[in-house]
Coordinates of C-alpha atoms in Angstrom, one line a residue:
Chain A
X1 CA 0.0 0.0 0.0
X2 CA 2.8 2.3 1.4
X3 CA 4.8 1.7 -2.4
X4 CA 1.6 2.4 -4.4
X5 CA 1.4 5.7 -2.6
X6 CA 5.0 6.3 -2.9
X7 CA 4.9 5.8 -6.5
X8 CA 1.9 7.7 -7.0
X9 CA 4.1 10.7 -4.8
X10 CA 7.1 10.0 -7.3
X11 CA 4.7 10.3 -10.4
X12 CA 3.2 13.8 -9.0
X13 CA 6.6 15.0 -8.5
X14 CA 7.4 14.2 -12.6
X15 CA 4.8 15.9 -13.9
X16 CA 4.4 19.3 -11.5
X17 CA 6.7 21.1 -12.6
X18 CA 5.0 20.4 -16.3
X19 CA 2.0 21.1 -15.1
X20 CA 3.3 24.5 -13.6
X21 CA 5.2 25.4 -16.8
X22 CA 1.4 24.9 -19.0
X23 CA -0.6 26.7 -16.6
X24 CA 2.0 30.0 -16.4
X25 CA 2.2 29.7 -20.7
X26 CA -1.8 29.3 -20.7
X27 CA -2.4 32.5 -17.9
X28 CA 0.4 34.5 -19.2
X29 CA -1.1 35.7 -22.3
X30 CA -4.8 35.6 -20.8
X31 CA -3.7 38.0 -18.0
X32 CA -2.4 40.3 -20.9
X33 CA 1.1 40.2 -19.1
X34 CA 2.9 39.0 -22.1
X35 CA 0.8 39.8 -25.6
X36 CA -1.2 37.3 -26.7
X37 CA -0.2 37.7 -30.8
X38 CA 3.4 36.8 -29.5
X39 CA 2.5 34.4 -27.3
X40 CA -0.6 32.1 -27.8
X41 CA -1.4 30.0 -24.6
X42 CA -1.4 26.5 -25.4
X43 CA -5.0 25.8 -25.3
X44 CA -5.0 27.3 -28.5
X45 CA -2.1 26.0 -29.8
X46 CA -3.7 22.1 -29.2
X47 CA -6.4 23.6 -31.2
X48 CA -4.5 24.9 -33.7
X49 CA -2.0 21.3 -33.8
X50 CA -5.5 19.3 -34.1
X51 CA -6.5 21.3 -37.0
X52 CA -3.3 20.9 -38.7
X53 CA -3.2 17.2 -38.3
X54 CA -6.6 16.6 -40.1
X55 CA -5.5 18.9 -42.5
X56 CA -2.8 16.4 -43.2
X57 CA -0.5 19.6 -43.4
X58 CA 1.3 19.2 -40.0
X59 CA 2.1 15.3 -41.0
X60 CA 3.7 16.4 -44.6
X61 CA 5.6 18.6 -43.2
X62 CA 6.4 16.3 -40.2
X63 CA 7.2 13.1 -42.7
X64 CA 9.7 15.1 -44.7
X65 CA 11.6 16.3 -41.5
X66 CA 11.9 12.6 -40.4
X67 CA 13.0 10.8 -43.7
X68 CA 15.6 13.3 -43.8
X69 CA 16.4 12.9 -40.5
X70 CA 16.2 9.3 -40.4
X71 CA 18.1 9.0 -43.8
X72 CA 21.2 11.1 -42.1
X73 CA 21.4 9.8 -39.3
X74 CA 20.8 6.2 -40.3
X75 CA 23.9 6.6 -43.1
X76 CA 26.1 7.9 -40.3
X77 CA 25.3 4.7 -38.1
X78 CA 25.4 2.5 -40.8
X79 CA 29.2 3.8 -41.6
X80 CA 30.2 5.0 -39.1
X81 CA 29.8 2.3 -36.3
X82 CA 32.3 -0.2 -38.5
X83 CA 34.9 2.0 -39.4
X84 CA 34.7 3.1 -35.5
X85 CA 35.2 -0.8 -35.1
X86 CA 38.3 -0.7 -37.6
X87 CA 39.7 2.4 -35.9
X88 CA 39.2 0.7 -32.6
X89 CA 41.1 -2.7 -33.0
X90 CA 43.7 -1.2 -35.2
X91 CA 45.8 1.4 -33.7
X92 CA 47.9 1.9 -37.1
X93 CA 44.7 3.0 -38.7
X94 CA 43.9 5.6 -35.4
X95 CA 46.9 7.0 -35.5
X96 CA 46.5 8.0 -39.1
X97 CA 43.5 9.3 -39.2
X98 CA 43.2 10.9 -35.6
X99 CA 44.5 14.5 -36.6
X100 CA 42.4 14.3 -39.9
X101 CA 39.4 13.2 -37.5
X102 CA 40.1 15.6 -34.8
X103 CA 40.3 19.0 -37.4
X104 CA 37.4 17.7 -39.0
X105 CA 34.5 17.3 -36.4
X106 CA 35.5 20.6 -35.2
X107 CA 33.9 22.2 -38.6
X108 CA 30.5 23.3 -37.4
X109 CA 28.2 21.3 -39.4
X110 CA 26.0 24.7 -40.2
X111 CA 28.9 26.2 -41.8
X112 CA 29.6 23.6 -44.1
X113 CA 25.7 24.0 -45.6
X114 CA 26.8 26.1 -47.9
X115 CA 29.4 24.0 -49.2
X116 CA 26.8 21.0 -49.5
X117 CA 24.7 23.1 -51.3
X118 CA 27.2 24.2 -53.7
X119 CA 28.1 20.7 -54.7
X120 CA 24.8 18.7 -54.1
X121 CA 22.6 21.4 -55.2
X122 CA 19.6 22.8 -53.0
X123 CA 17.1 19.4 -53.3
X124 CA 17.2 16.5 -50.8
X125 CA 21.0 15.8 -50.6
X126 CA 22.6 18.6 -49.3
X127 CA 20.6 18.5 -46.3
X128 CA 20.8 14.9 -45.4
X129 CA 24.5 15.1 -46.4
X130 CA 24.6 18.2 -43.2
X131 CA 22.7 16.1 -40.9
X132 CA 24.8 12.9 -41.7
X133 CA 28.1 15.1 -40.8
X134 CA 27.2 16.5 -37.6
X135 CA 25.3 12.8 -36.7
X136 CA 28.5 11.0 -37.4
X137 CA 31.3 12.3 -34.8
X138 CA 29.4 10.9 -31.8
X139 CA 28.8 7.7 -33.2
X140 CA 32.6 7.6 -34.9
X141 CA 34.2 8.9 -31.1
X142 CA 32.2 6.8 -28.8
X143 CA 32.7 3.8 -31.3
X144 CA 36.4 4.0 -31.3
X145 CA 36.4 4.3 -27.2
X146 CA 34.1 2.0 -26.8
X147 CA 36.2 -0.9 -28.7
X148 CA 39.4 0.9 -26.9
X149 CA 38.1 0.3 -23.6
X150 CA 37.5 -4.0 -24.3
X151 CA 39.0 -4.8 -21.1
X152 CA 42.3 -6.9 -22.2
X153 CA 41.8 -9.5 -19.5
X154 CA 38.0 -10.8 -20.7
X155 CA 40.4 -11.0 -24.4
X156 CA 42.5 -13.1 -22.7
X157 CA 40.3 -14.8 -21.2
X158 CA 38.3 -15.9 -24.5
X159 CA 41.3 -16.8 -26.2
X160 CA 42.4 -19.1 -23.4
X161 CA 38.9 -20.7 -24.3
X162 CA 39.6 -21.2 -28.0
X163 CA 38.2 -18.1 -29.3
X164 CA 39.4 -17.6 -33.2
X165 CA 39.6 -13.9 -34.1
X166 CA 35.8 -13.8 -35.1
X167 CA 34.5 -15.0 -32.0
X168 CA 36.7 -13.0 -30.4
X169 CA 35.1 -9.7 -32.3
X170 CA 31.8 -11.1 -32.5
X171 CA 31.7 -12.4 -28.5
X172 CA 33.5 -10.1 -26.8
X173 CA 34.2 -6.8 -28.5
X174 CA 30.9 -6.1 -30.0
X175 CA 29.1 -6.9 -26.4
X176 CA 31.5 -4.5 -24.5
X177 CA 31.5 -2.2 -26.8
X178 CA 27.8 -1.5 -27.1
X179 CA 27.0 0.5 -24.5
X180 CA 29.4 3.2 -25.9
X181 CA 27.9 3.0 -29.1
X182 CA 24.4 3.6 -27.8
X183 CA 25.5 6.3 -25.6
X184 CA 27.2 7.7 -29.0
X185 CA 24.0 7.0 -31.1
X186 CA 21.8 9.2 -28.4
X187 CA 24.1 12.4 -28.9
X188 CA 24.1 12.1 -32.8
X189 CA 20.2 11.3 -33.0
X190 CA 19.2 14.7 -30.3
X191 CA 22.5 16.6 -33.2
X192 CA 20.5 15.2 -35.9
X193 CA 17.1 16.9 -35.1
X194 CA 19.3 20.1 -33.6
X195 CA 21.3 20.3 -37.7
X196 CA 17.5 19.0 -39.3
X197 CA 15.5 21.8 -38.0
X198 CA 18.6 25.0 -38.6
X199 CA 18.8 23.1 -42.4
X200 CA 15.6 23.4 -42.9
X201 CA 15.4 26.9 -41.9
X202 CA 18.2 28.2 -44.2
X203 CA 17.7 26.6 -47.0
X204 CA 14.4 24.0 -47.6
X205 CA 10.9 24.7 -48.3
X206 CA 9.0 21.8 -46.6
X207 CA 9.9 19.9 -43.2
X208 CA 9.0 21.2 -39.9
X209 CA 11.9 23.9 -39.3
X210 CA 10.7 25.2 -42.8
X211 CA 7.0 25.6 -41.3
X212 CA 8.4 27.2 -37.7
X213 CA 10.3 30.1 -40.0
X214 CA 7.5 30.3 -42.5
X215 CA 4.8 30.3 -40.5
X216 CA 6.6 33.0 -38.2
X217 CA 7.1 34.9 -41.2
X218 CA 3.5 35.0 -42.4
X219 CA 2.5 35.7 -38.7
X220 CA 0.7 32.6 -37.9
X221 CA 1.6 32.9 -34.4
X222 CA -0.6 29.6 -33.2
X223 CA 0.6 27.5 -36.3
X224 CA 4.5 28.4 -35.4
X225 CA 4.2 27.2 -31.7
X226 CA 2.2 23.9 -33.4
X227 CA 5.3 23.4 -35.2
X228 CA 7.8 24.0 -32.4
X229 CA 5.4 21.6 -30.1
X230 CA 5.6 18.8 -32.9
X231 CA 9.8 19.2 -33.0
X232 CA 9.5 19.0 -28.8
X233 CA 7.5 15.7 -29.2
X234 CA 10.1 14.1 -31.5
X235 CA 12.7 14.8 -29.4
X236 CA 11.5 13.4 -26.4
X237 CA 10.4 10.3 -28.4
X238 CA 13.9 9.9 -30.0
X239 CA 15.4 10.0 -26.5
X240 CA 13.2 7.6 -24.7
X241 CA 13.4 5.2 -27.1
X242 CA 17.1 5.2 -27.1
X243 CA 17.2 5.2 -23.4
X244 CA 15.0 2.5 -23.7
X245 CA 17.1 0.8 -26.6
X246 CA 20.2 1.4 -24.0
X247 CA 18.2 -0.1 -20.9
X248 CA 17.0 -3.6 -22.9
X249 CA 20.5 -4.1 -24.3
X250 CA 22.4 -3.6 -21.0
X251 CA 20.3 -5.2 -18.5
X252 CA 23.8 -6.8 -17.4
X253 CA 24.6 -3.6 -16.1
X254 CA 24.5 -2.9 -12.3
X255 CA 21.8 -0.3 -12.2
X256 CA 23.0 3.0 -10.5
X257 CA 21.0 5.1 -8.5
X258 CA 22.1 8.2 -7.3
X259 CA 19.3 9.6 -5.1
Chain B
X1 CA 53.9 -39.9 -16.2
X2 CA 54.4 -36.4 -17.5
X3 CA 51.7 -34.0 -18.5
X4 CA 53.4 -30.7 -19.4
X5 CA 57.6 -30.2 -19.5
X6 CA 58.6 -26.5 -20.0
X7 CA 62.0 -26.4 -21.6
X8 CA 64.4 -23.8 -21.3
X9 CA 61.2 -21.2 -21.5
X10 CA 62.9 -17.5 -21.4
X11 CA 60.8 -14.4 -21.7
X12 CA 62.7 -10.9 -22.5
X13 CA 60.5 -8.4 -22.5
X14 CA 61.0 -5.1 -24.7
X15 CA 61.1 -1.4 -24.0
X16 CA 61.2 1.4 -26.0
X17 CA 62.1 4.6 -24.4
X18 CA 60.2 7.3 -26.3
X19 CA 62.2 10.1 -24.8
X20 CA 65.9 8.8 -25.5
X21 CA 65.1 6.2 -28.4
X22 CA 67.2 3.5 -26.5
X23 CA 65.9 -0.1 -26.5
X24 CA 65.7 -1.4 -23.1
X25 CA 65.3 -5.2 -22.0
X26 CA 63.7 -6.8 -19.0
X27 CA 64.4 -10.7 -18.6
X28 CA 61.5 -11.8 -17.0
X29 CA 62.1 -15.5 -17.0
X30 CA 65.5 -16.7 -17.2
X31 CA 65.5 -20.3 -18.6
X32 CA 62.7 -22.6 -16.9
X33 CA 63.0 -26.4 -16.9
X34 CA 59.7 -27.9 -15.1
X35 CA 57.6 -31.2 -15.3
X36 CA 53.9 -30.9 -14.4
X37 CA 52.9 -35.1 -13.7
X38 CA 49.7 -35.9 -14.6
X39 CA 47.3 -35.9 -12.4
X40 CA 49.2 -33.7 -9.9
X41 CA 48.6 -30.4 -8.0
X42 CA 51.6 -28.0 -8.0
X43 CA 52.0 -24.8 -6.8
X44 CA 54.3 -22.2 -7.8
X45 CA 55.5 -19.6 -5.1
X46 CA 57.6 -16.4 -5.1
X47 CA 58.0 -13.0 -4.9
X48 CA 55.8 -10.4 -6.6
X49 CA 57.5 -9.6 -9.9
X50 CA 59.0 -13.2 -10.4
X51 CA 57.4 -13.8 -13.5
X52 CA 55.6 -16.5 -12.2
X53 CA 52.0 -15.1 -14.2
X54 CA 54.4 -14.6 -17.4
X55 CA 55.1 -18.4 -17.0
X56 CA 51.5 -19.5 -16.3
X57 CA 50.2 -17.3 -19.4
X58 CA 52.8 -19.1 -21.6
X59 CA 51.7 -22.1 -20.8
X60 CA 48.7 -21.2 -21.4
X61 CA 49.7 -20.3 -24.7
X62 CA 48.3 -16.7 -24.4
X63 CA 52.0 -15.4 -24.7
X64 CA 55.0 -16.6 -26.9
X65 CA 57.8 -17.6 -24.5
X66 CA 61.4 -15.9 -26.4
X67 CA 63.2 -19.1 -26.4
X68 CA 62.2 -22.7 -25.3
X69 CA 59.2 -24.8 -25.8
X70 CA 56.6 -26.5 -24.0
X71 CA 55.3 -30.0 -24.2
X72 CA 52.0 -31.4 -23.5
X73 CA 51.9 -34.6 -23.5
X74 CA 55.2 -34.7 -25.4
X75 CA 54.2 -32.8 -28.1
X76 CA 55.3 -29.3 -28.6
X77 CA 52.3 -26.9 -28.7
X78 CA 51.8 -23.5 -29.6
X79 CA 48.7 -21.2 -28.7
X80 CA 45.7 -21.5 -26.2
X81 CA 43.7 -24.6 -26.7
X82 CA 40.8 -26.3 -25.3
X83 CA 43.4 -29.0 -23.4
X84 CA 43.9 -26.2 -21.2
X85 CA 42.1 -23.8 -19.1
X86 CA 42.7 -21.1 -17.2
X87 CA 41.3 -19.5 -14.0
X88 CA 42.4 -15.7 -13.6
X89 CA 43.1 -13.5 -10.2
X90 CA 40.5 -10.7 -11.6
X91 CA 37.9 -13.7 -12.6
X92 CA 37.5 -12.3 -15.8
X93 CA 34.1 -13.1 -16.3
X94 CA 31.8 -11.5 -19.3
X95 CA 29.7 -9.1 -17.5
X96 CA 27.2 -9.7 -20.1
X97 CA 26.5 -13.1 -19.7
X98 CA 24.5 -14.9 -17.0
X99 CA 26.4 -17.7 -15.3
X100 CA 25.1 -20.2 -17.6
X101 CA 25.6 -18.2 -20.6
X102 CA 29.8 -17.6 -19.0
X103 CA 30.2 -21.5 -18.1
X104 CA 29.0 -21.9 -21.5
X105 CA 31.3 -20.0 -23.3
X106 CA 34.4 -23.1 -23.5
X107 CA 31.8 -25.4 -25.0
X108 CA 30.7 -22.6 -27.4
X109 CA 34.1 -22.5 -28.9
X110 CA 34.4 -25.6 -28.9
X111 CA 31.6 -26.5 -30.9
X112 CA 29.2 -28.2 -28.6
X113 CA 25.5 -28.6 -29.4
X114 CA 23.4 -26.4 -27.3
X115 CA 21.5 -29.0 -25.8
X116 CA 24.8 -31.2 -24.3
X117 CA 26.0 -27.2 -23.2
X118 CA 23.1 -26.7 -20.7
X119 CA 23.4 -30.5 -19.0
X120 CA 26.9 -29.8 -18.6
X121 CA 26.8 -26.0 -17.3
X122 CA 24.2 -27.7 -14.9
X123 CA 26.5 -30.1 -13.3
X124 CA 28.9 -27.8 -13.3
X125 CA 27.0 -24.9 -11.4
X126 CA 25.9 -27.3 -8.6
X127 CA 29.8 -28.8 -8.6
X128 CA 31.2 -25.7 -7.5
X129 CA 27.7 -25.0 -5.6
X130 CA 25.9 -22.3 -7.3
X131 CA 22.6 -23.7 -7.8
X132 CA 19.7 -21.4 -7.6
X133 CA 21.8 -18.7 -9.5
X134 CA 22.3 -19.8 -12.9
X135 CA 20.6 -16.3 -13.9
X136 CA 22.5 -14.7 -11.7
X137 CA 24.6 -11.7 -14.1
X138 CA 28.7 -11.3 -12.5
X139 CA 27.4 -7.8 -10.8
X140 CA 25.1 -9.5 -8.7
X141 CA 27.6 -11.8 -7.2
X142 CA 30.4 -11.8 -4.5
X143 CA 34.2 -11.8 -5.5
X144 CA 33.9 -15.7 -3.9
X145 CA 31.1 -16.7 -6.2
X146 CA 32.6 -15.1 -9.3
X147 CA 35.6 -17.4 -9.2
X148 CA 33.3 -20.4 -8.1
X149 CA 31.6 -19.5 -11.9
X150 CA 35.3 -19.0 -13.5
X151 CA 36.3 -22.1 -12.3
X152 CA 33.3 -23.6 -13.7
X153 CA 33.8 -22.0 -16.8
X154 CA 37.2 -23.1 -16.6
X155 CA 36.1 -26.8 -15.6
X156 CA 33.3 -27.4 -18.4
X157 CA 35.0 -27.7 -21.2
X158 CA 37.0 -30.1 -19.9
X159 CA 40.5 -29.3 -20.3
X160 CA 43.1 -32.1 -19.0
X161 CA 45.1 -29.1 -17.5
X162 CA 44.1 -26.4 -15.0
X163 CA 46.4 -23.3 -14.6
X164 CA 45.4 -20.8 -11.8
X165 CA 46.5 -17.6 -11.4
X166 CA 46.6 -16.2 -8.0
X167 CA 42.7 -17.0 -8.1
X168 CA 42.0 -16.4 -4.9
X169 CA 44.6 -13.2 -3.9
X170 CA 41.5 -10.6 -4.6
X171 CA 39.3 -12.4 -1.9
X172 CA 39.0 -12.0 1.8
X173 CA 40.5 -15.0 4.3
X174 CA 37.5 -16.8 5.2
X175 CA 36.0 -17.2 1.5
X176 CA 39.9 -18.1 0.3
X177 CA 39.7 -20.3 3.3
X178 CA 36.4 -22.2 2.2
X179 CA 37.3 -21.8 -2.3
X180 CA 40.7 -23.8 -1.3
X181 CA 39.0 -26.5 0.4
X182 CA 36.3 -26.2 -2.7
X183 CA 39.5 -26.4 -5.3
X184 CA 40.8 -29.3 -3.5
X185 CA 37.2 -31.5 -3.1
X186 CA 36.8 -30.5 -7.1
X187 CA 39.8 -31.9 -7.8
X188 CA 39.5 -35.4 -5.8
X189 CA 36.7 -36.1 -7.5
X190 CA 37.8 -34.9 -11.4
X191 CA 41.9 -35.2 -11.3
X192 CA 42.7 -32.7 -13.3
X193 CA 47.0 -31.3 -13.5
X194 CA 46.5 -28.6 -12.1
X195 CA 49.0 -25.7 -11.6
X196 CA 48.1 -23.6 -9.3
X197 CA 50.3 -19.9 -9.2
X198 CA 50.5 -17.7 -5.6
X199 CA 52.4 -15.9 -2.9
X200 CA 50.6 -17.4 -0.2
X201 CA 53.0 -20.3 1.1
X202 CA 50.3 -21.3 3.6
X203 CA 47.9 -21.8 0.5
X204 CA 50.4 -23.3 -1.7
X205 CA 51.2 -25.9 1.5
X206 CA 47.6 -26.9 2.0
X207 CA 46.9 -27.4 -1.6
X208 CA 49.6 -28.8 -3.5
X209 CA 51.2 -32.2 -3.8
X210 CA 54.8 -30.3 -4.9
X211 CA 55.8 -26.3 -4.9
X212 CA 58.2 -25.3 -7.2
X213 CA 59.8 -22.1 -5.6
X214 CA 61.1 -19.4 -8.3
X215 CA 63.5 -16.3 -7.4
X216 CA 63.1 -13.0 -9.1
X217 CA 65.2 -11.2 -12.2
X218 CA 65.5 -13.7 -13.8
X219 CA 62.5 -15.6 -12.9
X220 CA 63.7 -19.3 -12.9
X221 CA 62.8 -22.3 -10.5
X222 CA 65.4 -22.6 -7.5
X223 CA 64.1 -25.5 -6.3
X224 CA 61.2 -27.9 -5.6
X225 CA 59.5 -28.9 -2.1
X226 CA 57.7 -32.3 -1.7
X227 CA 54.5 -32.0 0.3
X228 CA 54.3 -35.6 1.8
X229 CA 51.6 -35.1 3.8
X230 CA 48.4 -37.3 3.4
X231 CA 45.2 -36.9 1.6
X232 CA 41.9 -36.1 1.6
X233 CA 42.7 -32.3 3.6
X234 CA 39.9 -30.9 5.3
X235 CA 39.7 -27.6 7.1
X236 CA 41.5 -29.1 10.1
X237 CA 44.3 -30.4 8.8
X238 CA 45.6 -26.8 8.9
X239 CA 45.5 -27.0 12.4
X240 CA 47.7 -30.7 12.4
X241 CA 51.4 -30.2 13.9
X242 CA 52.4 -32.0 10.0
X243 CA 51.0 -28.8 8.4
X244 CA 52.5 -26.2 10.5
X245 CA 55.8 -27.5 10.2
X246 CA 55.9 -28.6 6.9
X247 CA 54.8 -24.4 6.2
X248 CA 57.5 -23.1 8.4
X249 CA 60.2 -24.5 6.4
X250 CA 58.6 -23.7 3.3
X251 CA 58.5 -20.6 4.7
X252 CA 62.0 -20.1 5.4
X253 CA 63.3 -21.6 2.3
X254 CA 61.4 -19.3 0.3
X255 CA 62.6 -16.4 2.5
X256 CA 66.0 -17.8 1.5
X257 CA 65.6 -18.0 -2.1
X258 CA 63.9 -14.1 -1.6
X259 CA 67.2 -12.8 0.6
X260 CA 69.7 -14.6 -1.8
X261 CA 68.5 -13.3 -4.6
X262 CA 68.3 -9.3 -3.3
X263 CA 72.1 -9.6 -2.2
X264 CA 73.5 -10.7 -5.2

């Protein structure tokens, strides 16, 4: 009895400080404190969001954002996670191209738009090509540590079982590595939206930073905080599923609480 | 009968100064003769630094002595292989696995069908007494069950040789107190050569039928003790007047070997 009230106390203390934050936005304006053409309260911005799904205009503009985001961020898993593994195991190969690696992730992935739109034109590319740059460093980085930080004694203790170089990799490297690699796949995915949504702004005209600038532009005040709501949303699904991806695939992990 | 013979083994181990580009060498084993009889359980002593680990990884084929060779069985063999296992100081347990999934690992590699891997992890687990915890992941456990499960692990593939690294330095007196009793039961009833690699001359007494006693730089065996004392030991044979005096000169001839080798 005492742990269903305790989690019912734990669940309160979640949400209040939500709940606080929506009733200041939805008084705010109401009060006339902060003007309401600036700032609509979000009553009418669910109103707003619900007419713009059935519209089917919110889920274009939402669909677009994602396959681009998806698209970049799934190319920089998909080559990035092996060459991390190859950078990993073979120091040679590190060493070479640390410096190179190093100079380049520095290169704010904004500033290089221009440059990706010069060569891959204005359409789809460029801007998956930006989003797969800056989504690629964590992944590469935490990759590479990841496989650097196989403990040497668990590889010694496979090969004393028999382990050929396969199992090895397959057994022992990928396992300890993985947790690094999902930490490193949650930073690129929350990059990937934060590069998406600045993309779309410069230089697109569909996807849902397009319809926050646009819609700002043409003063449809409600429309823009729709926009900004449905970015929030994906966010926060992106990073609980990960967490959740992280949680599933090390459940080996002593759990750490810090309360 | 003779199960392993380690020939001439020497181990120079290279440094590279990065500052002054010089080449330095450490000799960490200086020539090692040694015959492991089947069936037998001998113990290795000396100093911290001896080489003594060097020599068990060798044999264990993890590390490739400089010079000399080892037999097994009279034939000369290269590399880690399932005739073999070994059973670390740090456990070295794969903290992603269960304790069925770790024991499992040897027969993995080794090819065995997954049906024959679970009866044998099975009798395994309740051999070295870990029933009830075969879900169990290494962070759940004491340092005292996590070697129970690497010896297991060790165990289930059945190798004909056992090599033990320090296994039980890490753990506190009364759990090293009840594993040795635990190694020596486990090995009554399965016979394994075991070689069994520490710096506690008490340990080395109770368990071993011979110690082999090595002096540092270079690491080589200066001699080996007989332990003629009688068999099955039980917890209070360390409390029999044969034990204590049979360590006390162990002790002191290890002391010995340790003073010798500092003065010269």
């Amino acid at each position: 009895m005492s742990g269903k009230k305790q989690n019912l106390q734990r669940t309160l203390r979640k949400v209040i400080a939500l709940l606080v934050f929506f009733i200041l936005w939805e008084l705010l304006p109401a009060s006339g404190i902060i003007s309401k053409v600036y700032f609509a309260p979000p009553s009418e911005v669910f109103v707003t969001l619900v007419r713009l799904m059935i519209s089917g205009e919110l889920w274009l503009h939402t669909s677009i954002s994602l396959q681009r985001a998806i698209t970049g961020f799934g190319l920089a898993a998909i080559i990035m996670i092996p060459l991390g593994f190859l950078m990993g195991w073979y120091k040679s190969f590190e060493e070479i191209a640390d410096g190179l690696v190093q100079t380049l992730r520095q290169t704010s992935s904004l500033s290089l738009f221009p440059v990706f739109i010069l060569f891959l034109g204005i359409g789809e590319v460029s801007k998956i090509a930006v989003i797969f740059w800056g989504a690629q460093w964590p992944i590469l980085l935490n990759t590479i540590s990841g496989v650097k930080s196989v403990d040497p004694l668990l590889i010694k203790s496979a090969r004393s079982m028999g382990s050929s170089a396969i199992s090895l990799f397959r057994k022992v490297v990928i396992p300890s590595s993985l947790p690094s690699i999902i930490t490193g796949l949650r930073l690129s995915a929350t990059h990937s939206i934060i590069v998406l949504v600045a993309a779309e702004m410069i230089g697109a005209k569909s996807g849902l930073g397009y319809s926050v600038i646009n819609w700002e532009y043409n003063f449809m005040i409600p429309e823009m905080y729709a926009a900004i709501v449905t970015l929030a949303v994906l966010g926060l699904i992106t990073n609980y599923s990960l967490v959740w991806l992280e949680k599933t695939t090390t459940k080996w992990k002593e759990e750490i609480n810090i309360t | 009968m003779i199960k392993v013979k380690a020939e001439d083994i020497t181990k120079v181990f290279h440094s590279k100064n990065g500052n002054t580009g010089t080449n330095g060498c450490v000799e960490a084993l200086g020539g090692i003769n040694l015959e492991i009889r089947t069936g037998e359980f001998l113990a290795i002593v000396g100093p911290s630094g001896c080489g003594k680990s060097t020599f068990l990884e060798i044999l264990g084929g993890l590390i490739k002595p400089s010079c000399g060779s080892i037999y097994i069985d009279g034939k000369a063999v290269s590399g880690p292989n399932h005739d073999r296992g070994i059973v670390f100081q740090g456990y070295a347990l794969f903290p992603w696995r269960n304790v069925t999934e770790n024991i499992a690992y040897g027969l993995e590699e080794k090819g065995v069908p997954k049906k024959t891997r679970n009866e044998i992890c099975r009798k395994y687990i309740s051999l070295v007494g870990l029933s009830g915890f075969e879900n169990h992941y290494p962070y759940q456990l004491s340092g005292g069950m996590k070697q129970r499960v690497a010896i297991a692990r060790a165990l289930a593939y059945d190798p004909d040789i056992l090599l033990m690294d320090e296994p039980f330095a890490a753990l506190d007196a009364q759990t090293r107190d009840t594993l040795q009793g635990e190694v020596l039961r486990i090995w009554e009833e399965t016979r394994k050569t075991v070689l069994f690699v520490t710096h506690n001359i008490e340990e080395a007494v109770f368990l071993a039928d011979r110690i082999a006693v090595m002096s540092v730089r270079p690491g080589i065996i200066k001699r080996i003790i007989d332990i003629p004392l009688s068999r099955p030991r039980f917890e209070e044979f360390r409390t029999s007047q044969d034990f204590i005096k049979l360590r006390q000169e162990v002790g002191s001839i290890v002391r010995e070997e340790a003073k010798s080798a500092t003065n010269s």
